[in-house]
Coordinates of C-alpha atoms in Angstrom, one line a residue:
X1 CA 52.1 -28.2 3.4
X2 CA 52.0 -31.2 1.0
X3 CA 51.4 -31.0 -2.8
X4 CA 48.1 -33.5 -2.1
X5 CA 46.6 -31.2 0.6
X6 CA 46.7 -28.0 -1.9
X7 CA 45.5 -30.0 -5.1
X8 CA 42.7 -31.8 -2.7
X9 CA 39.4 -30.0 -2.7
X10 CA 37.4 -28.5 -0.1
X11 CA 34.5 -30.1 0.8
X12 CA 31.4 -28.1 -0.2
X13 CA 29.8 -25.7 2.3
X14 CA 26.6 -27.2 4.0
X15 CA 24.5 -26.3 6.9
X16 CA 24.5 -23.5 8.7
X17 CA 27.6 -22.0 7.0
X18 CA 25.8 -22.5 3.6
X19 CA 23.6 -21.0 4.7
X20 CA 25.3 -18.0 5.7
X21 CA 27.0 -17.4 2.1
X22 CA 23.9 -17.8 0.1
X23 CA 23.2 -15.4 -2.5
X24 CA 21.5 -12.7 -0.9
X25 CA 19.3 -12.4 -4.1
X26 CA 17.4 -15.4 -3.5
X27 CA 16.8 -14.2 0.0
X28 CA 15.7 -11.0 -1.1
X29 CA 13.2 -12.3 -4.0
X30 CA 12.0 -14.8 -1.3
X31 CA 10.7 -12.3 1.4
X32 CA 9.6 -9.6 -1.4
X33 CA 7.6 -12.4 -3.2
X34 CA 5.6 -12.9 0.2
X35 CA 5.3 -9.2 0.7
X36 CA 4.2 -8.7 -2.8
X37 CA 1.5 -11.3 -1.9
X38 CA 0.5 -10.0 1.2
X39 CA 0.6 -6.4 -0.5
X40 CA -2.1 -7.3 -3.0
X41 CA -4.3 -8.7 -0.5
X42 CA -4.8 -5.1 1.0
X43 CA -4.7 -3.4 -2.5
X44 CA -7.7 -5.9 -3.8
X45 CA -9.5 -5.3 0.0
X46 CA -9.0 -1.4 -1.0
X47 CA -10.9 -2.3 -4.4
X48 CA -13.3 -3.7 -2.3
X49 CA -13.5 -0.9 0.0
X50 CA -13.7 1.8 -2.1
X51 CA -16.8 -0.2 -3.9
X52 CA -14.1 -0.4 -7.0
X53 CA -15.1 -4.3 -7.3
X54 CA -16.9 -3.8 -10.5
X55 CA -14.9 -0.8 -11.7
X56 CA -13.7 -3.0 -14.5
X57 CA -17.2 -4.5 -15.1
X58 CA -15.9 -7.7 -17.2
X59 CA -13.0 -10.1 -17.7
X60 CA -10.4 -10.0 -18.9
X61 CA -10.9 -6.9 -21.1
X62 CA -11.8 -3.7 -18.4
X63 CA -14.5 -3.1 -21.0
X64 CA -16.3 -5.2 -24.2
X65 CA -13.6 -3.2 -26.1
X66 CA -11.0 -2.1 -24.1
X67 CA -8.4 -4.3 -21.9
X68 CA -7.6 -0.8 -20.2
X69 CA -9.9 1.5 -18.0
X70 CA -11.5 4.4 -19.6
X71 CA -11.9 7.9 -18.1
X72 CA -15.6 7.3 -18.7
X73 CA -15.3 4.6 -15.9
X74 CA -13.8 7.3 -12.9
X75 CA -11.7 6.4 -10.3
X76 CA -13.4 3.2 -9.6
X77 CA -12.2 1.9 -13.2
X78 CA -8.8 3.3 -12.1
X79 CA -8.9 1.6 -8.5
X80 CA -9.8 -2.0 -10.1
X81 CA -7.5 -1.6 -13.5
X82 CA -4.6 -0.9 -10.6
X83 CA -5.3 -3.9 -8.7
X84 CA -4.8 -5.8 -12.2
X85 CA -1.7 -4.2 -13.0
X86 CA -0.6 -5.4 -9.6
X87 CA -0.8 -8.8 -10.5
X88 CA 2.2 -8.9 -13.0
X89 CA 4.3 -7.3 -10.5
X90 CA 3.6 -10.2 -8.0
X91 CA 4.4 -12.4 -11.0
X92 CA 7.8 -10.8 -12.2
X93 CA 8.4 -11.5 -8.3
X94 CA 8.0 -14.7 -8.1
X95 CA 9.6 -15.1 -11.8
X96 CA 12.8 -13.8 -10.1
X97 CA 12.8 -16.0 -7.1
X98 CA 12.1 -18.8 -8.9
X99 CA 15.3 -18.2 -11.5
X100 CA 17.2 -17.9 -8.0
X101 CA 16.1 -21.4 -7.1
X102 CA 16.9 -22.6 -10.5
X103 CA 20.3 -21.8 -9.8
X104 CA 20.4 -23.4 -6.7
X105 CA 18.7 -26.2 -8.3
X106 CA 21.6 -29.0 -7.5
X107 CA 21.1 -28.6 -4.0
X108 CA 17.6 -27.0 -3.4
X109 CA 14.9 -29.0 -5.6
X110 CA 12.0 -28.5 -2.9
X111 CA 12.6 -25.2 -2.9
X112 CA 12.5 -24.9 -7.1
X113 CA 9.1 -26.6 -6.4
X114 CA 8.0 -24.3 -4.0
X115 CA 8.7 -21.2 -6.3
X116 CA 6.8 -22.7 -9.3
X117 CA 3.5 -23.4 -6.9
X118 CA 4.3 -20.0 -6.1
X119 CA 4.6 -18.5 -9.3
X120 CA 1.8 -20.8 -11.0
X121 CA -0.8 -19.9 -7.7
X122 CA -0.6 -16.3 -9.2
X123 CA -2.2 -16.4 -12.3
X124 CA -4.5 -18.8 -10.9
X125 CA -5.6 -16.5 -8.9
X126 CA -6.2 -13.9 -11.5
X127 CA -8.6 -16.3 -13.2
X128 CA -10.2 -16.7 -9.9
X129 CA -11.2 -12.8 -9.5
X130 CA -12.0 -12.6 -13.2
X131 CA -14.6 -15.1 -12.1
X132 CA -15.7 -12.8 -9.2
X133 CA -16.4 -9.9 -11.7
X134 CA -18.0 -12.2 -14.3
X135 CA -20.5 -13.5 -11.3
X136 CA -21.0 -9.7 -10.3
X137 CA -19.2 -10.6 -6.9
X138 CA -20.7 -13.6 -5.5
X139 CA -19.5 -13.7 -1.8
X140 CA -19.1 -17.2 -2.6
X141 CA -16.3 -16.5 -5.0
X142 CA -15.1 -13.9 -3.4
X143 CA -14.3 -15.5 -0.7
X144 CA -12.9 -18.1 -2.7
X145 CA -10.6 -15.8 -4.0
X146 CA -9.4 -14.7 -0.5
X147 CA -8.2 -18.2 0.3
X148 CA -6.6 -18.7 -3.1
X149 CA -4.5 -15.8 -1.4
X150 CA -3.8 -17.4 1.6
X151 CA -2.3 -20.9 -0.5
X152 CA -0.5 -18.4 -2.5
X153 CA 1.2 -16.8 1.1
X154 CA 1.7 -20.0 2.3
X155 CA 4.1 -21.3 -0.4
X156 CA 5.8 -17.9 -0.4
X157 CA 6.3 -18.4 3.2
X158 CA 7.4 -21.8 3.1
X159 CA 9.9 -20.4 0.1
X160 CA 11.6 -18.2 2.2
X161 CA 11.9 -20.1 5.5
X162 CA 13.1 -22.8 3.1
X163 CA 15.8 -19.7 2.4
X164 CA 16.9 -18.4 5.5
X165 CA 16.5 -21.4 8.0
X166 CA 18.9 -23.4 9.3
X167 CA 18.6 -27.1 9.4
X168 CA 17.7 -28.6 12.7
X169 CA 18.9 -32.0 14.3
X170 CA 16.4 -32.5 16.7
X171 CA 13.0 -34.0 16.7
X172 CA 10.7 -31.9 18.6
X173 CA 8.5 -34.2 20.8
X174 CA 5.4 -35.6 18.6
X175 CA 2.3 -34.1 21.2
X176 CA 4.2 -30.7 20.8
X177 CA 3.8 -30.5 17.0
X178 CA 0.4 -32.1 17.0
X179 CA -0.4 -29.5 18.9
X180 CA 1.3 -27.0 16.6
X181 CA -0.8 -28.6 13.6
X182 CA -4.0 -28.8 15.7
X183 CA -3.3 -25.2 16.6
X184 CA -2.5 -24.6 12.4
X185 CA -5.9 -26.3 11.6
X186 CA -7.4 -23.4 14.1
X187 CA -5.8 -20.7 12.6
X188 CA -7.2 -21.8 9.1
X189 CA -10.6 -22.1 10.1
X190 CA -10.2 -18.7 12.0
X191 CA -9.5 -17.6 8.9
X192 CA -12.8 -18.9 6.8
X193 CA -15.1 -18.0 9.5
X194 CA -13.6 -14.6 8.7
X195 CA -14.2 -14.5 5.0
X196 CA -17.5 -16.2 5.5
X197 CA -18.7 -13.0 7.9
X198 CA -17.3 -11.1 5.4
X199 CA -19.8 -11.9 2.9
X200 CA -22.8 -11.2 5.2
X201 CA -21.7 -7.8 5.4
X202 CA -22.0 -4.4 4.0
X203 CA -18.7 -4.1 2.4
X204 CA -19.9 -5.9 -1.2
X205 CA -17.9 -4.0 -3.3
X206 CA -20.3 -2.6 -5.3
X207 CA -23.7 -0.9 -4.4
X208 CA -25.5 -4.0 -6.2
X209 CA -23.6 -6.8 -5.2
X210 CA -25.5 -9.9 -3.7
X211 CA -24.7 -11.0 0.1
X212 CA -24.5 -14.5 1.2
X213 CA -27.8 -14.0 3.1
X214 CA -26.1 -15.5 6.7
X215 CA -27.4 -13.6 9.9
X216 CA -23.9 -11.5 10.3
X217 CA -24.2 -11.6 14.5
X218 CA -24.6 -15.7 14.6
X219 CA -21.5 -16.2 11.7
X220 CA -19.2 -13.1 13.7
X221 CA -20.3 -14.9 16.9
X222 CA -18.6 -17.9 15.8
X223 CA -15.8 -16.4 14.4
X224 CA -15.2 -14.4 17.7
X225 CA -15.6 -18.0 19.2
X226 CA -13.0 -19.7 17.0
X227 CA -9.9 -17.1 17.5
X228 CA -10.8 -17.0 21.8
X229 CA -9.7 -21.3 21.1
X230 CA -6.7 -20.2 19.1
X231 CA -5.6 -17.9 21.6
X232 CA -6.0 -20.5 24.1
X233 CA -4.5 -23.2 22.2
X234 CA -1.5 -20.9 21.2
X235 CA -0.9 -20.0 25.3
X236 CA -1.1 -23.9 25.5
X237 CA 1.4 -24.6 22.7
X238 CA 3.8 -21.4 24.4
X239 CA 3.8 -23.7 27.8
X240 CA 4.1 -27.2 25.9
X241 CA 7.9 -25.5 23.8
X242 CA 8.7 -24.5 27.1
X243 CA 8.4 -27.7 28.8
X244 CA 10.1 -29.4 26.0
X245 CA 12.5 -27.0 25.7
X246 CA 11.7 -26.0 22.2
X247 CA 11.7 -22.1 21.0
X248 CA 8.8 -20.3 22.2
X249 CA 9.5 -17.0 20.7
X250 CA 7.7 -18.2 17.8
X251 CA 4.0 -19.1 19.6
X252 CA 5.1 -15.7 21.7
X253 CA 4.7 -13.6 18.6
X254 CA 1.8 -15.6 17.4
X255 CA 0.0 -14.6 20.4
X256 CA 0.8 -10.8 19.9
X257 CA -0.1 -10.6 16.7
X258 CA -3.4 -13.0 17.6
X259 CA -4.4 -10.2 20.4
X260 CA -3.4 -6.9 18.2
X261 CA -5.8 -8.8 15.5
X262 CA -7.9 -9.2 18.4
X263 CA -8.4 -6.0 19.4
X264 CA -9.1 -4.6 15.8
X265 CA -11.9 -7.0 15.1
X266 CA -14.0 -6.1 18.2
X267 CA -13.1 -2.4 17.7
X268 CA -14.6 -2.7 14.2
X269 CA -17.5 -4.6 14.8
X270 CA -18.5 -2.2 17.7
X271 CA -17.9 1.0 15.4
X272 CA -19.8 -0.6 12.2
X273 CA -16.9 -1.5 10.2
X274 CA -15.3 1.4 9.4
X275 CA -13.2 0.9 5.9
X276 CA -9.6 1.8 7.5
X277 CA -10.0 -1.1 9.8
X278 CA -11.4 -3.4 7.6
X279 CA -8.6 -2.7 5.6
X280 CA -6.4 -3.0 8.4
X281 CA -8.4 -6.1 9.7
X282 CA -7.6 -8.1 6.3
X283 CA -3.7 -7.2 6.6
X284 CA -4.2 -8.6 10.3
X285 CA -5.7 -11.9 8.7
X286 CA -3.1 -12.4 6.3
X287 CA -0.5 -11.9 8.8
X288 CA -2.2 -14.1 12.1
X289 CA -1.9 -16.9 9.1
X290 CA 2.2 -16.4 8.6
X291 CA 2.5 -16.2 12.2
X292 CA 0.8 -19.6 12.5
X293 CA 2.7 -20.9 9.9
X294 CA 5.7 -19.8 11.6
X295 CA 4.9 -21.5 15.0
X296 CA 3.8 -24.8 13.0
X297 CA 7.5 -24.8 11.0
X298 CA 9.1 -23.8 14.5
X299 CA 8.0 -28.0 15.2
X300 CA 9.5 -28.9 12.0
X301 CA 11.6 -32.2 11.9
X302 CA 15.0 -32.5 10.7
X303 CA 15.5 -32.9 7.0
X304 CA 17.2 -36.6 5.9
X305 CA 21.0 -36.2 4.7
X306 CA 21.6 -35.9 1.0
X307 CA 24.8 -37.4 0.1
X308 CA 27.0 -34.3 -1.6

């Protein structure tokens, strides 16, 4: 072996095999930041459940003089103070995975970007259902607040397929990811028909909270409506991969987890929304939307080379 072949340098890792030797932290603080996101969707659904909305009556103190619940206030104070608490857990989360980023910063700057929309969503949030317990839980808001959730998923999301995927180097036919996108567009409005019946039914979270006055048969009717075109337009995107030869397992699972969200709705609606499968119902929501997301970023196009 020559003396210039040992002093010469090896060329730095990219691709796939970077890929493979990344530092597992950053893929571990990537998926637990869109669990932890997805986790406090159901614990704030529980709040709303368990009629716990108002449990800490004002914002951002639990009381006029306390920024903690009182045992005065029951378990409904404990429920909603909980729910709080949550909040800087999702944030130390997405703290962490965004110092991973950092650190990866020379070669990952979308992905720094996407942890600090990430981490800055968060709070946002909180101000968001401080608001929905200063307007005594306007549907309105609260639904507002739901859908701040879902921008919040999709960044995690995005950060951790950002993590673990490995580039591509083909362009997937154009009709095949306008489909995906019309399909995506769907999925999102699937999604605020859903929060939209939610506030026309029972489930306020608290006994005196306003509804948003909508007929709750005409807005589910449409809701029902919407997903029966985004199952169809999901079968139709499975057949339009397959054609192009293009993964399908990703529209596959979108239409499992469509149906199995499917089936909980109607059973729910035809029971009179009983609380487990709300709950249930909201996690279903939450995770029809990744699934989406995953069949849209399944279309993706490859990246542009950056010079080492």
């Amino acid at each position: 072996m020559s003396r210039s072949s040992v002093l010469t340098p090896a060329p730095p890792a990219t691709g796939p095999a970077r890929v493979r030797n990344m530092d597992p932290w950053l893929r571990g603080f990537g998926l637990a930041s869109l669990v932890a996101n997805v986790g406090i969707v159901v614990t704030g659904g529980a709040v709303r459940l368990t009629k716990s909305g108002l449990g800490c009556p004002t914002w951002p103190r639990c009381t006029d003089e306390s920024y903690t619940t009182t045992p005065e206030m029951g378990v409904h104070g404990v429920i909603e103070f909980g729910n709080r608490l949550l909040t800087f857990v999702v944030i130390a989360i997405a703290i962490a995975a965004l110092i991973a980023a950092w650190l990866e910063r020379p070669r990952r700057r979308r992905l720094v970007t996407l942890g600090l929309v990430t981490l800055l969503g968060i709070p946002l949030q909180g101000v968001i259902g401080g608001i929905t317990v200063l307007t005594d839980l306007n549907p309105w808001v609260v639904g507002l607040h739901f859908m701040g959730s879902i921008f919040v998923i999709t960044t995690a999301y995005l950060f951790w397929r950002r993590v673990v995927d490995t580039p591509v180097t083909t362009t997937p036919p154009r009709p095949l990811r306008q489909l995906a996108w019309i399909t995506t567009l769907t999925g999102l409005a699937v999604v605020v028909a859903g929060v939209i019946v939610t506030g026309s039914g029972p489930h306020s979270g608290d006994g005196g909270a306003k509804r948003n006055h909508l007929d709750p048969e005409t807005v589910s009717q449409i809701h029902a409506d919407l997903v029966f075109l985004l199952i169809g337009l999901s079968v139709a995107l499975y057949f339009a991969a397959k054609i192009a030869g293009a993964p399908t397992r990703p529209a596959i699972i979108l239409i499992a987890v469509e149906l199995s969200q499917s089936v909980i709705g109607f059973v729910q609606y035809f029971t009179h929304l009983p609380v487990l499968l709300v709950g249930a119902h909201m996690l279903g929501a939450c995770l029809v939307w990744i699934a989406t997301l995953h069949a849209l970023h399944a279309t993706r196009r490859p990246e542009p080379t950056v010079p080492a």
